[in-house]
Coordinates of C-alpha atoms in Angstrom, one line a residue:
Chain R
X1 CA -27.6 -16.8 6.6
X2 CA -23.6 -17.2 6.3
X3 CA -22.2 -13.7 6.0
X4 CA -19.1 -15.7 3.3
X5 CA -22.1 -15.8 1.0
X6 CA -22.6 -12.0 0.6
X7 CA -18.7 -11.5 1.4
X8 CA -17.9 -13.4 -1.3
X9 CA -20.4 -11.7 -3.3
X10 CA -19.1 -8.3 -3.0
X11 CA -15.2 -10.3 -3.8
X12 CA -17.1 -11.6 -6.9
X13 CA -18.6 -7.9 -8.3
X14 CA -14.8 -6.3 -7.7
X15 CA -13.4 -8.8 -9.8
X16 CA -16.0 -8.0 -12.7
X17 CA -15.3 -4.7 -12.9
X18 CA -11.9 -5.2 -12.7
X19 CA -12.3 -7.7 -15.5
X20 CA -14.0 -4.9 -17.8
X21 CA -11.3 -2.2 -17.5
X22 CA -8.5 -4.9 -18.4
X23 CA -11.1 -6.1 -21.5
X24 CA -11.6 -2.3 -22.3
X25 CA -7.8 -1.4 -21.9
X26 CA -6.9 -4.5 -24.0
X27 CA -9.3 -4.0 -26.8
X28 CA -7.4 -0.2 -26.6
X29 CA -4.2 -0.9 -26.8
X30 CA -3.4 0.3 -30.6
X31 CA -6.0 3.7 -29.9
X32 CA -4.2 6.5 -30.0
X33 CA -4.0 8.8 -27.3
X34 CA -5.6 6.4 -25.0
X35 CA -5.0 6.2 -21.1
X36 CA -5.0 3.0 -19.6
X37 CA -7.5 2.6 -16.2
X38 CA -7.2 0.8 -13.4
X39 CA -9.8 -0.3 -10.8
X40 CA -9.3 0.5 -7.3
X41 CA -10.6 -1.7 -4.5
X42 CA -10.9 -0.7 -0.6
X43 CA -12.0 -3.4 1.9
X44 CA -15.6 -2.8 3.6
X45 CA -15.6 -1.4 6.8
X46 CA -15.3 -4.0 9.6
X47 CA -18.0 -5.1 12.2
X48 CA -17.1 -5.8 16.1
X49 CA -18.4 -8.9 17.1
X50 CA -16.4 -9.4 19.7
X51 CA -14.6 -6.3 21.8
X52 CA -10.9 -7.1 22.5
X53 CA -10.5 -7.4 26.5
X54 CA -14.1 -8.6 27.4
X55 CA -14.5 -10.7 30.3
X56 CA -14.5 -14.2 29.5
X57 CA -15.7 -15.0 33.3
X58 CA -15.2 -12.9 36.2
X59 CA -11.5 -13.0 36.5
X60 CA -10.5 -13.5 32.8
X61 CA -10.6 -11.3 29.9
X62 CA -10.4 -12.2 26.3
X63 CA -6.9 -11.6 25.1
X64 CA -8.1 -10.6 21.4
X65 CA -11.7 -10.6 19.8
X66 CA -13.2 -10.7 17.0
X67 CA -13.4 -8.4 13.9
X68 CA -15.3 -9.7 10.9
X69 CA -14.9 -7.8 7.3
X70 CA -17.9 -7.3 4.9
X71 CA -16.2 -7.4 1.6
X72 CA -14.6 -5.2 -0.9
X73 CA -15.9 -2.1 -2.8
X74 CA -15.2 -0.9 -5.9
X75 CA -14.2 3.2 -5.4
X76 CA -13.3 3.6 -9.1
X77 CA -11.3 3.7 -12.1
X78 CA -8.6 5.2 -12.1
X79 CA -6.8 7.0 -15.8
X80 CA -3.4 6.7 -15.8
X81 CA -2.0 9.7 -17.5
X82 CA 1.4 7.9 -18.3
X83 CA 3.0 9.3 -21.7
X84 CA 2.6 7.1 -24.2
X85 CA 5.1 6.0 -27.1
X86 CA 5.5 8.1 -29.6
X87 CA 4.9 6.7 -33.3
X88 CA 6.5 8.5 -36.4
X89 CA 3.7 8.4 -38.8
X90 CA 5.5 11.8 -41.0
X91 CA 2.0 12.7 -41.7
X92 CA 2.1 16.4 -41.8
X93 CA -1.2 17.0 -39.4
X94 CA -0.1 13.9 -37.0
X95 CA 1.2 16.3 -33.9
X96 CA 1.7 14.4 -30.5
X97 CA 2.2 16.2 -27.0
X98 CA 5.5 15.3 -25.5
X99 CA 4.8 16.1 -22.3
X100 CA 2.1 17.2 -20.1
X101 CA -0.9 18.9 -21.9
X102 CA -4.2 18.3 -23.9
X103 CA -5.3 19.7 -27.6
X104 CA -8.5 21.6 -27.0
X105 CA -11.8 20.3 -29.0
X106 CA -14.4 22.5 -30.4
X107 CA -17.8 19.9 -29.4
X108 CA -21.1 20.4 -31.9
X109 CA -22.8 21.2 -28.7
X110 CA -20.1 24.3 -28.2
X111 CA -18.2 22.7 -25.1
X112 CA -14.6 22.2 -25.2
X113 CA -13.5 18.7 -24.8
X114 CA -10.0 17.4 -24.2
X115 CA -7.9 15.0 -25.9
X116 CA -4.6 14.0 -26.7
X117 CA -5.3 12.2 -29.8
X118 CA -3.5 14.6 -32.3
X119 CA -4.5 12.9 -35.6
X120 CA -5.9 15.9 -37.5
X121 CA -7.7 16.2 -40.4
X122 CA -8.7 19.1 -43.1
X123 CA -12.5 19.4 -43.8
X124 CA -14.2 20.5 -46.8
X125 CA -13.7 24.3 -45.5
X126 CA -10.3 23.9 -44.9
X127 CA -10.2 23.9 -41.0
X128 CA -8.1 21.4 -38.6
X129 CA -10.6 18.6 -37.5
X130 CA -10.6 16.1 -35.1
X131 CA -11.1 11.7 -36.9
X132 CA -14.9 12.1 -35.6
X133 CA -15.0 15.9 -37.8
X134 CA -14.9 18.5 -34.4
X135 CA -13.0 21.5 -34.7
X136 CA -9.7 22.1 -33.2
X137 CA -9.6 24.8 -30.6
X138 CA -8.4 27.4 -31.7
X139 CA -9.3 27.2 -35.3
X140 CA -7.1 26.5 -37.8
X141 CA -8.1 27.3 -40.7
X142 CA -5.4 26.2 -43.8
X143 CA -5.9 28.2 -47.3
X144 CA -6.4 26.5 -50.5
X145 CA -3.4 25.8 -52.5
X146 CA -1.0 25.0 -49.7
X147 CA 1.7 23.1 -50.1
X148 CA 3.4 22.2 -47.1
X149 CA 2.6 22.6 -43.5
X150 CA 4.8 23.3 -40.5
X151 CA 3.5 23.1 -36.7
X152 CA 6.5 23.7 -34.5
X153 CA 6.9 22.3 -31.6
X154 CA 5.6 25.7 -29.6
X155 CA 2.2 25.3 -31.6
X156 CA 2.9 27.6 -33.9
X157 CA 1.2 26.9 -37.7
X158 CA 2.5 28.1 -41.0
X159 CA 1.7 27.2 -44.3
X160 CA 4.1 27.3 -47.6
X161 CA 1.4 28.5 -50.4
X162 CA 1.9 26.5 -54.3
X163 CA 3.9 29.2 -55.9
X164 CA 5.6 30.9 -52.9
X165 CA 8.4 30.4 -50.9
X166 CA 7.8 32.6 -47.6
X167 CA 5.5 30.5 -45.5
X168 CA 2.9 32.2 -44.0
X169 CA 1.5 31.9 -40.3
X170 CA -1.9 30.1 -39.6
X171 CA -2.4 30.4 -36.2
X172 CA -1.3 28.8 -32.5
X173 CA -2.4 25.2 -31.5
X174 CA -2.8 26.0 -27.5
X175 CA -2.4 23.2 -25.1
X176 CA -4.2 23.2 -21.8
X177 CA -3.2 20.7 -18.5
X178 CA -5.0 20.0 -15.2
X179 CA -3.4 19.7 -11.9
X180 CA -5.2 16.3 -11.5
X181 CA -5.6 14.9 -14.9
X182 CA -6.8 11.4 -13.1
X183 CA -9.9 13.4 -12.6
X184 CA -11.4 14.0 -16.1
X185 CA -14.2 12.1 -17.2
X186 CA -13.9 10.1 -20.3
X187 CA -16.5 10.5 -22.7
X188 CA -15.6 8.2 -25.6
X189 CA -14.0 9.1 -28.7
X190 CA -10.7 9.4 -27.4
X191 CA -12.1 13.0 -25.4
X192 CA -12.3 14.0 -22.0
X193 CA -14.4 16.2 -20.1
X194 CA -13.1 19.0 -17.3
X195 CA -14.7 17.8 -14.0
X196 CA -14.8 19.1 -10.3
X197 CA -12.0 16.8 -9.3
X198 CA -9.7 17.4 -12.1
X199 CA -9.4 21.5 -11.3
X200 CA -10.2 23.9 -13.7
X201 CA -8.1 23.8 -17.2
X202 CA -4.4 26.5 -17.3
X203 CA -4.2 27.1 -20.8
X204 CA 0.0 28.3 -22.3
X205 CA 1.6 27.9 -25.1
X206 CA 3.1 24.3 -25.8
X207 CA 6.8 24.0 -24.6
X208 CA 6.8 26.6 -21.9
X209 CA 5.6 27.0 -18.9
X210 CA 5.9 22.7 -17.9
X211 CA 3.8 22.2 -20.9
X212 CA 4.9 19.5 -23.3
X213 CA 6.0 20.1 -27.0
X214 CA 4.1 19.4 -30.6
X215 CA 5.7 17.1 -32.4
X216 CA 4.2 17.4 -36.0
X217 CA 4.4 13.9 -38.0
X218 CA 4.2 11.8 -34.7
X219 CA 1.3 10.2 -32.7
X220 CA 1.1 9.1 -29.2
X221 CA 0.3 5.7 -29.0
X222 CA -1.9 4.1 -26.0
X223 CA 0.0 3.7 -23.2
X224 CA -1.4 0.1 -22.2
X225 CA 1.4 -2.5 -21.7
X226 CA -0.5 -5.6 -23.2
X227 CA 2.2 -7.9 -20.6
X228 CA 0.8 -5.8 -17.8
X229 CA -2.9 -6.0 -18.6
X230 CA -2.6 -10.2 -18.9
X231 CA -0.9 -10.7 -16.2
X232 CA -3.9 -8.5 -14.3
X233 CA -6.4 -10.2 -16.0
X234 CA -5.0 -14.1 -15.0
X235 CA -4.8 -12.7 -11.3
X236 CA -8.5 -11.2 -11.8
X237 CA -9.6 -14.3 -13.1
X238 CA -7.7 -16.6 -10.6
X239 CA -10.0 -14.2 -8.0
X240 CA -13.1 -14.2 -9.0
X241 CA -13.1 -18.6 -9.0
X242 CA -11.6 -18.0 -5.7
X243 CA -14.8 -15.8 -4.3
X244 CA -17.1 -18.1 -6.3
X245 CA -15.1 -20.7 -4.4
X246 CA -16.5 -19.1 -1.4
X247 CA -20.4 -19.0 -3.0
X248 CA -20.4 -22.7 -3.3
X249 CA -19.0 -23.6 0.3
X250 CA -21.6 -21.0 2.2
X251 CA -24.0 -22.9 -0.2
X252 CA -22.7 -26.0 0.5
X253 CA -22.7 -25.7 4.2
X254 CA -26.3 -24.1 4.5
X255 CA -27.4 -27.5 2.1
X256 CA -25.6 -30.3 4.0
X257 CA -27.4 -28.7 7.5
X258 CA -30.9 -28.8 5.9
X259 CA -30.0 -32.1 4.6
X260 CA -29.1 -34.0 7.5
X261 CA -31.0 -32.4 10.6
Chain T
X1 CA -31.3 -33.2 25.0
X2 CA -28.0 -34.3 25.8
X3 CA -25.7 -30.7 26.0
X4 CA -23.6 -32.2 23.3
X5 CA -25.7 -30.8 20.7
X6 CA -24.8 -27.3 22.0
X7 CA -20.8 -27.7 21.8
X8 CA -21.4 -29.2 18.4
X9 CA -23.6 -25.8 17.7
X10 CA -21.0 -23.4 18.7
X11 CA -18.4 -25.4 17.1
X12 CA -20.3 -24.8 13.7
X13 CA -21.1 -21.0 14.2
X14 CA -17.4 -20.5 15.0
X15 CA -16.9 -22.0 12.1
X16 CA -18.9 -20.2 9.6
X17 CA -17.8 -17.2 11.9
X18 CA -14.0 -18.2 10.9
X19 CA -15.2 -18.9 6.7
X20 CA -16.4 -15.3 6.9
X21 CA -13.2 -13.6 7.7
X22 CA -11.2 -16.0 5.4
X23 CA -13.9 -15.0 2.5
X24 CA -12.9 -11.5 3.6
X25 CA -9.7 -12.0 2.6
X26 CA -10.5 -13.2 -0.5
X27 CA -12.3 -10.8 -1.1
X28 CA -10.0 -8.2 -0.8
X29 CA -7.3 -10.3 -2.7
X30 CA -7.1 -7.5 -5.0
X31 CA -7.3 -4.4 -2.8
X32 CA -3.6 -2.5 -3.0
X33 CA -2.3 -3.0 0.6
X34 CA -4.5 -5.2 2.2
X35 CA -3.3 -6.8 4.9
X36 CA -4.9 -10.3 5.6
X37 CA -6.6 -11.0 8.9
X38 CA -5.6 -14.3 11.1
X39 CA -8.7 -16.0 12.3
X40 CA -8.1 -18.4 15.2
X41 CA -10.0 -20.9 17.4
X42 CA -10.1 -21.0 21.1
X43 CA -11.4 -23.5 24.0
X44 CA -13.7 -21.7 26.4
X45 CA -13.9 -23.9 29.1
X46 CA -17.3 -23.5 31.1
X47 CA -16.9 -23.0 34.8
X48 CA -19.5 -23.3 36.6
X49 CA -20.8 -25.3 40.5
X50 CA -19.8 -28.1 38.9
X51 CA -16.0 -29.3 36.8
X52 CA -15.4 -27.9 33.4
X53 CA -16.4 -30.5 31.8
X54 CA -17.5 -28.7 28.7
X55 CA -15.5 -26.0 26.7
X56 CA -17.3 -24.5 23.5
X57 CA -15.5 -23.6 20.5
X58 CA -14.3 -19.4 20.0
X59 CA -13.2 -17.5 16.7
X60 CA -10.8 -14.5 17.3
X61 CA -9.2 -12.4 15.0
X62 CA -5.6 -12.5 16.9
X63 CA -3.9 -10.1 14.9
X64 CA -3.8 -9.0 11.2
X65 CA -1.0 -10.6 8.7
X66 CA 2.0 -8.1 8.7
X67 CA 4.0 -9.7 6.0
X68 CA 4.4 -7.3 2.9
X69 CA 2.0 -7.9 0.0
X70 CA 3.9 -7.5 -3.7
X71 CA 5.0 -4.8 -5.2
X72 CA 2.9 -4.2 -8.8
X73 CA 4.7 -1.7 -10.9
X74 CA 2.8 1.0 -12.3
X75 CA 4.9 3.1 -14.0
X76 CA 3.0 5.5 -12.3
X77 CA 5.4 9.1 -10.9
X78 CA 3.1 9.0 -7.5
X79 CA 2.6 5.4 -7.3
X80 CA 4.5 4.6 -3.9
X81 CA 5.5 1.0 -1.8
X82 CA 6.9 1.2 1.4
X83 CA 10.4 -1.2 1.0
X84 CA 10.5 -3.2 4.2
X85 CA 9.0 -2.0 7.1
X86 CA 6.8 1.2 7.8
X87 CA 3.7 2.5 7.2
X88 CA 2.6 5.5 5.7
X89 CA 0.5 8.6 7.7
X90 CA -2.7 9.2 6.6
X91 CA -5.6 11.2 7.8
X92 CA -8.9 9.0 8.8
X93 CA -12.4 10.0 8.0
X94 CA -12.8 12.2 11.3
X95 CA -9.0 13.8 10.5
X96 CA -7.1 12.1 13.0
X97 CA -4.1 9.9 11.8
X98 CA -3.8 6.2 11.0
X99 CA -1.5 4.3 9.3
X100 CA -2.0 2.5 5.9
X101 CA 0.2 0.3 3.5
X102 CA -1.3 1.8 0.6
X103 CA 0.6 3.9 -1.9
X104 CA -2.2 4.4 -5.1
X105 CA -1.8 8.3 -4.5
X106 CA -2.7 11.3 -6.6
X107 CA -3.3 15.0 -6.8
X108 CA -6.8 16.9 -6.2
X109 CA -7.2 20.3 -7.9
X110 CA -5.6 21.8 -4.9
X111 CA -2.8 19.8 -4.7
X112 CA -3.4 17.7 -1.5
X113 CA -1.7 14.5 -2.1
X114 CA -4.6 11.5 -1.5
X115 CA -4.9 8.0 -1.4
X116 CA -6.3 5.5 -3.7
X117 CA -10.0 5.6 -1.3
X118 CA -9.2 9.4 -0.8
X119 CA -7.9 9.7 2.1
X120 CA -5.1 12.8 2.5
X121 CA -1.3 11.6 2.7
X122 CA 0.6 13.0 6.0
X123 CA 3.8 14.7 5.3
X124 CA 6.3 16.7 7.6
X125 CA 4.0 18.9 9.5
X126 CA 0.0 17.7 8.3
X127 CA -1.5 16.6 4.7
X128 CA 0.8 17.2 2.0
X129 CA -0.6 20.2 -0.8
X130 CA 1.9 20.1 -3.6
X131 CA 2.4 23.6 -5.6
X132 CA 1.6 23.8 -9.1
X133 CA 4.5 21.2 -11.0
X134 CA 5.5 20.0 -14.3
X135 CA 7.1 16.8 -12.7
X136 CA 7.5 15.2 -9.3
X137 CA 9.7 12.6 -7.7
X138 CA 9.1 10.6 -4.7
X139 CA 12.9 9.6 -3.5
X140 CA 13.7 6.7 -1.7
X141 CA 13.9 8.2 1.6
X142 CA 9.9 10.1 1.0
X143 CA 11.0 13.1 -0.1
X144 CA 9.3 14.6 -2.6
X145 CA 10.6 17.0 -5.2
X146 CA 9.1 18.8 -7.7
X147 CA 10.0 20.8 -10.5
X148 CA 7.4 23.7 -10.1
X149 CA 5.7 25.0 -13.2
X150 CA 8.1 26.2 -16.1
X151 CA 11.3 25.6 -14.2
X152 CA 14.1 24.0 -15.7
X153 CA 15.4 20.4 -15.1
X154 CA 18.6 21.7 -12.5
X155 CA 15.4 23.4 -10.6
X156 CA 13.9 20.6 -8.5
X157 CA 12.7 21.8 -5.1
X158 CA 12.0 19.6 -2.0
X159 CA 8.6 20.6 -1.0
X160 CA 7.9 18.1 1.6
X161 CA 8.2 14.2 2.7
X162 CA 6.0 11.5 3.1
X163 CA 5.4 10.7 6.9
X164 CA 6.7 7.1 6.9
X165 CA 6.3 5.5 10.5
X166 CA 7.8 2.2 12.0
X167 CA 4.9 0.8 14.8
X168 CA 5.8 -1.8 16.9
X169 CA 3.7 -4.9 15.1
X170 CA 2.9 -6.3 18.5
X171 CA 0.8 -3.2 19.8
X172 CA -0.8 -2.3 16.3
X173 CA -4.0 -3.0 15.4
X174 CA -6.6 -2.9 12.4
X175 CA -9.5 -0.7 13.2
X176 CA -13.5 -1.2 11.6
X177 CA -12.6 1.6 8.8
X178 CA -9.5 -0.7 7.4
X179 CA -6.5 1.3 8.5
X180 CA -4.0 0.3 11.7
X181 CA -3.4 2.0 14.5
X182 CA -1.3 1.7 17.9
X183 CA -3.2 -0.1 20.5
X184 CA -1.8 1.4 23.3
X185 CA 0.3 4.3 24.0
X186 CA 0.6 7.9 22.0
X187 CA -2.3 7.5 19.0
X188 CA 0.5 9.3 16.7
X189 CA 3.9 7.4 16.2
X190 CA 7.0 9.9 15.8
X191 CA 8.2 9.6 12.0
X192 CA 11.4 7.3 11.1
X193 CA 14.3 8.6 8.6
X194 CA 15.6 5.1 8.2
X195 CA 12.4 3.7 6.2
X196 CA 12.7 3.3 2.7
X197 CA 9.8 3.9 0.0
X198 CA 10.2 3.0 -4.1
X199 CA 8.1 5.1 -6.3
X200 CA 6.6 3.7 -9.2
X201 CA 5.3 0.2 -7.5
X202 CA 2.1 0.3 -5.7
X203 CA 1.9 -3.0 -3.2
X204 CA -0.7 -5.3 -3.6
X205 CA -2.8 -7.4 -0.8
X206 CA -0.6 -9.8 1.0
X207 CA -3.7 -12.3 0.8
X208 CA -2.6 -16.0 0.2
X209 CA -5.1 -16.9 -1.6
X210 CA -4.2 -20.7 -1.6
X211 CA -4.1 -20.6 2.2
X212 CA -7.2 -19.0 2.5
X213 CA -9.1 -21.3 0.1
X214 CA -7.3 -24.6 1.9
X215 CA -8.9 -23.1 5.0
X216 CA -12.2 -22.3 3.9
X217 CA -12.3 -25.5 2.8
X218 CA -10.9 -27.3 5.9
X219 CA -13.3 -25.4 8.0
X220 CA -16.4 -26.5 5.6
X221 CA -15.3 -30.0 6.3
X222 CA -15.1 -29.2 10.0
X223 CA -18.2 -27.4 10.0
X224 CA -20.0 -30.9 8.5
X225 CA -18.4 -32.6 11.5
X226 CA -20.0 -30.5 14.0
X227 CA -23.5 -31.3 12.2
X228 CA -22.8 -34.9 12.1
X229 CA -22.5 -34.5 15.8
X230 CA -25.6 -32.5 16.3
X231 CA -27.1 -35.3 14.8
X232 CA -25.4 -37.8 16.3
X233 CA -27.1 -36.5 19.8
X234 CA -30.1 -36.0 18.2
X235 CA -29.8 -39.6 17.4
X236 CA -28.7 -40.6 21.1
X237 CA -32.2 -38.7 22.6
X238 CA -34.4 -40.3 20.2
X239 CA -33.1 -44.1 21.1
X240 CA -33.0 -42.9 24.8
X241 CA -36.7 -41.7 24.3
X242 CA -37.4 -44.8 23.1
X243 CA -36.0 -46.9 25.9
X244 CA -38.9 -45.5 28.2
X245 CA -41.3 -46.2 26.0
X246 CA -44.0 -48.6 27.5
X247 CA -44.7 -50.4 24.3

């Protein structure tokens, strides 16, 4: 059969998967905390059909031969761990990382997950959750009656009681980074999961060390650029007609020789 | 059968042989530095006891498509694009170098610098490992800085630069794995100070995807020419056949 048949093929799954990380990226561009992906291609390896410098006849050689490529492969998506912008939202348990660095997340199962999604709740017992009800790592845990609560921007928490005016400390928020955040494994909800490739997690105290700082009242928007992602998504399109374009000759070809011999 | 009908077949396997490297390219329109491959035709002339009356029809892939591919920008701190010439030094699957357009890189757990596919970024003196660091920098000339793990801002360190090589286009070559390397001569080119790199931009295939599709298309067309002639001399037998018929 025509080899551009399956060529084109492989062209035609790359552009699908590249199609679904721009759909996913789009349909997150207001999440918060959420790191845009990319796809990356590599081409196929190549097959010899043809050495360079055979003999064409006795005396002669073949100045160049031939090399024919097999496609394109998908190797993965990529995150992209670019900050986000930050968006004042002066809600007292908004906190944002400015700066390299992850909040840790307390799982039901009794992981830790990572995230950088800092909009915090209070639960029913009065500790810091996550939006989906998972407990902040280390627990925070605010007393009734508070009034106001302060998170500086080196994690510390302290709490200004109804009635009182010295403000009394809750705890440290801890931030923990990866040498190759790239390498975590999404799970959903805005978490990620430590993996092989992302190294294990250094834990310090926000704002020292290279970690980034808390900024209470703000949250870090996703970091897709909505421009960027259409712009991808014509060129994905445009490529994936092109490689059906392909499809249809092969087919085309193998048709009009049954047809007329 | 006349021997027309075997030009007319080589003529249409070169030319499926041709539509399969152009769908290649479209294939890979998307892959970050790609570099297209050229697929020519050449006239074999047969020589034989007798005059060359025949030649048949060859594909070759001449050379690859050196022109630079756009830059995409990223936004990305390890994102790299070579500006103008060079190529950067990587390490192959059996560890020996070879030379690559791509500039998708990013840091493993132990701080080797990779590619996009994976495969580890050459510096000064073998694969780059970059310390523990709360920022880096790629500079235009390769150099990469970092500012190592609770430094301050006046505290960037050079740690090492990007191997960035300029071949001679004429004696490089595209190997069966993807990457380029010299054809003749010493397997590893000396590294070049002059060559420029901008971090940030990653560069895209240099595919024309409008050539390639006018070609596939032209050589479909072709290819239906060459069957129209293997018919054509199927047609010519038959009527000779018929001639010695004794109706």
């Amino acid at each position: 059969m025509h080899k551009a048949l399956w060529v084109g093929k492989t062209g035609l799954e790359a552009q699908d998967i590249a199609l679904a990380t721009i759909s996913n990226n789009l349909a997150n561009a207001s999440t918060t905390g959420y790191k845009k992906e990319r796809a990356v291609f590599e081409d196929l390896i190549y097959q010899v059909q043809r050495q360079p410098g055979a003999q064409s006849s006795q005396n002669t050689q073949l100045p160049s031969g031939l090399q024919l490529g097999t496609g394109v492969r998908t190797v993965g998506t990529q995150k992209q761990f670019v900050q986000g912008d930050l968006n004042m939202t002066e809600q007292p348990l908004d906190m944002a990382i400015n700066g390299r660095g992850f909040f840790q997340i307390l799982m039901p199962d009794g992981n830790i997950s990572y995230t950088r999604d800092g909009t915090f709740h209070i639960d029913s017992e009065g500790n810091l959750v996550t939006a989906n009800g998972y407990l902040l790592e280390p627990n925070i845990q605010v007393p009734e009656q508070t009034k106001t609560i302060t998170v500086g921007t080196d994690g510390i928490v302290t709490a200004v009681s109804a009635g009182e005016t010295d403000p009394v400390e809750l705890g440290n928020i801890d931030v923990v980074d990866f040498v190759n955040p790239a390498g975590l494994q999404a799970i959903g909800n805005n978490l990620f999961l430590e993996t092989a490739a992302s190294g294990a997690p250094a834990a310090g105290v926000p704002s020292l060390d290279g970690f980034g700082s808390i900024i209470q009242g703000a949250l870090e928007n996703s970091n897709v650029t909505i421009v960027e992602e259409m712009v991808d998504m014509i060129s994905t399109q445009r490529a994936y007609e092109m490689n059906s374009k392909v499809v249809s000759t092969a087919d085309q070809m193998l048709g009009f020789i049954t047809s007329n011999l | 059968m006349d021997r027309a009908v075997y030009i007319a077949m080589t003529g249409a396997k070169n030319n499926m042989l041709s539509q399969t490297s152009h769908s290649n390219n479209l294939a890979n329109a998307r892959t970050y530095g790609f570099k297209a491959d050229w697929a020519q035709a050449r006239a074999i002339p047969v020589w034989g006891e007798f005059h060359p009356s025949r030649a048949y029809a060859l594909t070759e892939r001449p050379a690859s498509d050196f022109n630079d591919g756009a830059l995409i920008e990223t936004g990305n701190e390890l994102d790299t694009a070579i500006a103008g010439d060079g190529y950067f030094a990587i390490l192959d699957a059996e560890g020996q170098e070879a030379y690559s357009r791509r500039g998708d890189f990013s840091v493993t757990p132990l701080g080797e610098l990779i590619n996009g596919v994976g495969q580890p970024v050459v510096g000064q003196g073998g694969p780059i490992v970059l310390p523990p660091y709360e920022k880096v920098e790629i500079g235009n000339d390769g150099i990469i800085s970092i500012r190592p793990a609770g430094a301050g801002p006046n505290q960037m360190v050079a740690v090492d630069a990007l191997k960035i090589v300029n071949p001679d286009l004429q004696n490089f070559e595209k190997g069966t794995d993807g990457l380029m390397r010299p054809v003749q001569g010493p397997a590893i080119l000396p590294a070049d100070p002059l060559l420029s790199v901008v971090s940030g931009f990653v560069e895209g295939s240099n595919v024309n995807s409008v050539a390639e599709l006018t070609n596939l298309l032209s050589l479909n067309r072709q290819y239906e020419t060459q069957i129209k002639m293997m018919k054509t001399a199927d047609d010519i037998s038959r009527s000779s056949e018929r001639i010695l018929q004794l109706s």
